[in-house]
Short mmCIF file of C-alpha atoms in Angstrom, two decimals:
data_model
loop_
_atom_site.label_atom_id
_atom_site.label_comp_id
_atom_site.label_asym_id
_atom_site.label_seq_id
_atom_site.Cartn_x
_atom_site.Cartn_y
_atom_site.Cartn_z
CA UNK A 62 92.58 102.96 105.68
CA UNK A 63 92.66 102.02 109.36
CA UNK A 64 95.01 102.47 112.24
CA UNK A 65 97.53 105.22 112.93
CA UNK A 66 97.65 106.29 109.28
CA UNK A 67 93.91 107.03 109.30
CA UNK A 68 94.28 109.02 112.53
CA UNK A 69 97.20 111.00 111.11
CA UNK A 70 95.22 111.67 107.94
CA UNK A 71 92.21 112.85 109.93
CA UNK A 72 94.44 115.06 112.09
CA UNK A 73 96.03 116.49 108.93
CA UNK A 74 92.64 117.36 107.50
CA UNK A 75 91.60 119.05 110.75
CA UNK A 76 94.88 120.98 111.01
CA UNK A 77 94.66 122.12 107.39
CA UNK A 78 91.08 123.28 107.98
CA UNK A 79 92.15 125.27 111.04
CA UNK A 80 95.09 126.81 109.15
CA UNK A 81 92.81 127.78 106.26
CA UNK A 82 90.36 129.42 108.69
CA UNK A 83 93.13 131.41 110.41
CA UNK A 84 94.53 132.40 107.03
CA UNK A 85 91.13 133.61 105.82
CA UNK A 86 90.62 135.61 109.03
CA UNK A 87 94.03 137.21 108.47
CA UNK A 88 93.02 138.08 104.91
CA UNK A 89 89.77 139.66 106.08
CA UNK A 90 91.63 141.69 108.70
CA UNK A 91 94.06 142.94 106.05
CA UNK A 92 91.20 143.84 103.72
CA UNK A 93 89.71 145.93 106.54
CA UNK A 94 93.08 147.41 107.60
CA UNK A 95 94.09 148.74 104.18
CA UNK A 96 91.17 151.18 103.75
CA UNK A 97 91.28 151.93 107.50
CA UNK A 98 94.86 153.15 107.06
CA UNK A 99 93.52 155.85 104.72
CA UNK A 100 90.45 156.61 106.81
CA UNK A 101 92.48 157.06 110.00
CA UNK A 102 95.59 158.53 108.37
CA UNK A 103 95.62 161.70 110.50
CA UNK A 104 95.51 159.63 113.68
CA UNK A 105 98.36 157.41 112.42
CA UNK A 106 100.47 160.46 111.58
CA UNK A 107 99.80 161.97 114.99
CA UNK A 108 100.52 158.72 116.84
CA UNK A 109 103.72 157.88 114.96
CA UNK A 110 105.06 161.42 115.17
CA UNK A 111 104.89 161.24 119.00
CA UNK A 112 105.83 157.62 119.87
CA UNK A 113 108.77 157.49 119.74
CA UNK A 114 109.40 160.97 118.45
CA UNK A 115 112.10 159.84 116.02
CA UNK A 116 109.69 157.95 113.68
CA UNK A 117 108.91 159.77 110.43
CA UNK A 118 105.27 158.93 109.57
CA UNK A 119 105.62 160.23 106.01
CA UNK A 120 107.87 157.19 105.35
CA UNK A 121 106.29 154.76 107.73
CA UNK A 122 102.59 154.90 106.76
CA UNK A 123 103.03 154.35 102.99
CA UNK A 124 105.48 151.51 103.59
CA UNK A 125 103.06 149.89 106.04
CA UNK A 126 100.33 150.09 103.39
CA UNK A 127 102.54 148.40 100.84
CA UNK A 128 103.42 145.83 103.47
CA UNK A 129 99.72 145.11 104.04
CA UNK A 130 99.08 144.68 100.32
CA UNK A 131 102.03 142.28 100.02
CA UNK A 132 100.80 140.44 103.12
CA UNK A 133 97.39 140.09 101.47
CA UNK A 134 99.07 138.57 98.41
CA UNK A 135 100.97 136.22 100.71
CA UNK A 136 97.68 135.21 102.36
CA UNK A 137 96.32 134.44 98.89
CA UNK A 138 99.37 132.30 98.04
CA UNK A 139 99.04 130.42 101.33
CA UNK A 140 95.32 129.91 100.73
CA UNK A 141 95.99 128.35 97.32
CA UNK A 142 98.75 126.14 98.76
CA UNK A 143 96.56 124.96 101.65
CA UNK A 144 93.62 124.26 99.33
CA UNK A 145 95.82 122.16 97.02
CA UNK A 146 97.34 120.32 99.96
CA UNK A 147 93.90 119.55 101.36
CA UNK A 148 92.84 118.21 97.95
CA UNK A 149 95.91 115.97 97.95
CA UNK A 150 95.05 114.68 101.43
CA UNK A 151 91.59 113.83 100.13
CA UNK A 152 93.10 111.69 97.35
CA UNK A 153 95.15 109.85 99.96
CA UNK A 154 91.98 109.31 101.97
CA UNK A 155 90.27 107.97 98.84
CA UNK A 156 93.15 105.50 98.42
CA UNK A 157 94.60 106.83 95.17
CA UNK A 158 97.15 109.63 95.70
CA UNK A 159 99.16 108.96 92.53
CA UNK A 160 96.92 110.80 90.12
CA UNK A 161 97.98 113.44 87.57
CA UNK A 162 96.05 116.13 89.44
CA UNK A 163 98.35 115.72 92.44
CA UNK A 164 101.41 116.39 90.31
CA UNK A 165 99.77 119.63 89.19
CA UNK A 166 98.79 120.42 92.78
CA UNK A 167 102.34 119.86 94.03
CA UNK A 168 103.67 122.11 91.29
CA UNK A 169 101.18 124.82 92.30
CA UNK A 170 102.17 124.43 95.95
CA UNK A 171 105.83 124.80 94.92
CA UNK A 172 105.07 128.06 93.08
CA UNK A 173 103.13 129.32 96.10
CA UNK A 174 106.03 128.42 98.40
CA UNK A 175 108.42 130.26 96.08
CA UNK A 176 106.15 133.32 96.16
CA UNK A 177 106.02 133.18 99.97
CA UNK A 178 109.82 133.05 100.14
CA UNK A 179 110.04 136.08 97.85
CA UNK A 180 107.47 137.92 99.98
CA UNK A 181 109.58 137.13 103.04
CA UNK A 182 112.55 138.82 101.36
CA UNK A 183 110.35 141.78 100.40
CA UNK A 184 109.27 142.08 104.03
CA UNK A 185 112.96 142.29 104.93
CA UNK A 186 113.34 145.25 102.57
CA UNK A 187 110.23 146.81 104.10
CA UNK A 188 111.63 146.30 107.61
CA UNK A 189 114.85 148.05 106.58
CA UNK A 190 112.80 150.90 105.11
CA UNK A 191 110.66 151.46 108.20
CA UNK A 192 113.76 151.15 110.36
CA UNK A 193 115.33 153.94 108.27
CA UNK A 194 112.22 155.98 109.12
CA UNK A 195 113.01 155.50 112.81
CA UNK A 196 111.07 152.36 113.66
CA UNK A 197 112.54 149.24 115.20
CA UNK A 198 111.26 146.23 113.25
CA UNK A 199 113.24 143.10 114.00
CA UNK A 200 113.48 141.05 110.80
CA UNK A 201 115.88 138.19 110.30
CA UNK A 202 116.63 136.09 107.26
CA UNK A 203 115.09 132.73 108.08
CA UNK A 204 117.86 130.75 106.46
CA UNK A 205 117.77 128.39 103.56
CA UNK A 206 115.25 125.87 104.87
CA UNK A 207 112.31 127.52 103.08
CA UNK A 208 114.28 127.76 99.84
CA UNK A 209 115.22 124.08 100.18
CA UNK A 210 111.54 123.25 100.67
CA UNK A 211 110.71 125.11 97.43
CA UNK A 212 113.26 123.04 95.50
CA UNK A 213 112.01 119.86 97.17
CA UNK A 214 108.41 120.66 96.20
CA UNK A 215 109.34 121.25 92.56
CA UNK A 216 111.27 117.97 92.51
CA UNK A 217 108.42 116.06 94.17
CA UNK A 218 105.97 117.53 91.66
CA UNK A 219 108.17 116.20 88.87
CA UNK A 220 108.44 112.81 90.61
CA UNK A 221 104.64 112.65 90.90
CA UNK A 222 104.29 113.61 87.26
CA UNK A 223 106.70 110.89 86.14
CA UNK A 224 105.19 108.36 88.52
CA UNK A 225 101.67 108.93 87.29
CA UNK A 226 102.86 108.78 83.67
CA UNK A 227 104.63 105.47 84.34
CA UNK A 228 101.53 104.15 86.11
CA UNK A 229 99.34 105.06 83.14
CA UNK A 230 101.81 103.39 80.76
CA UNK A 231 101.77 100.25 82.90
CA UNK A 232 97.99 100.18 82.99
CA UNK A 233 97.83 100.48 79.20
CA UNK A 234 100.24 97.54 78.86
CA UNK A 235 98.15 95.32 81.13
#
């Protein structure tokens, strides 16, 4: 592959690599933060009970821990999705993207996207909970674009599956 398509493909690979690195760094920071929240619990309670004084740390700290665990699961889902997408880009680079593995990869990416949308909703519940404890977390429903992307990914996975099946049938006939 030559020309602008090759440049776009190379840029995609680089961007996906950067995103995976940032995602892994986020995961490592969460892995460190979770036990640190227990180790430094007295300091958290003291800090949150003073600034602003209306925050109830007995609500806030446990909810923040749950939030970090869910965020770690979201990092894992994003890691899987990025890894599958990078593998798909490699098949495009190799010149044969319509392989059965890519249908499976797209389906996996769709499930990961669905999980990330559900985590986003869970984070909204968490924001409401910490706000009830006196915090001021600004969370907004991001609309239906992400949900539409989930549906689109499931449909594309099915299209890839059918396309690869038809291609295999055609090759057997020839």
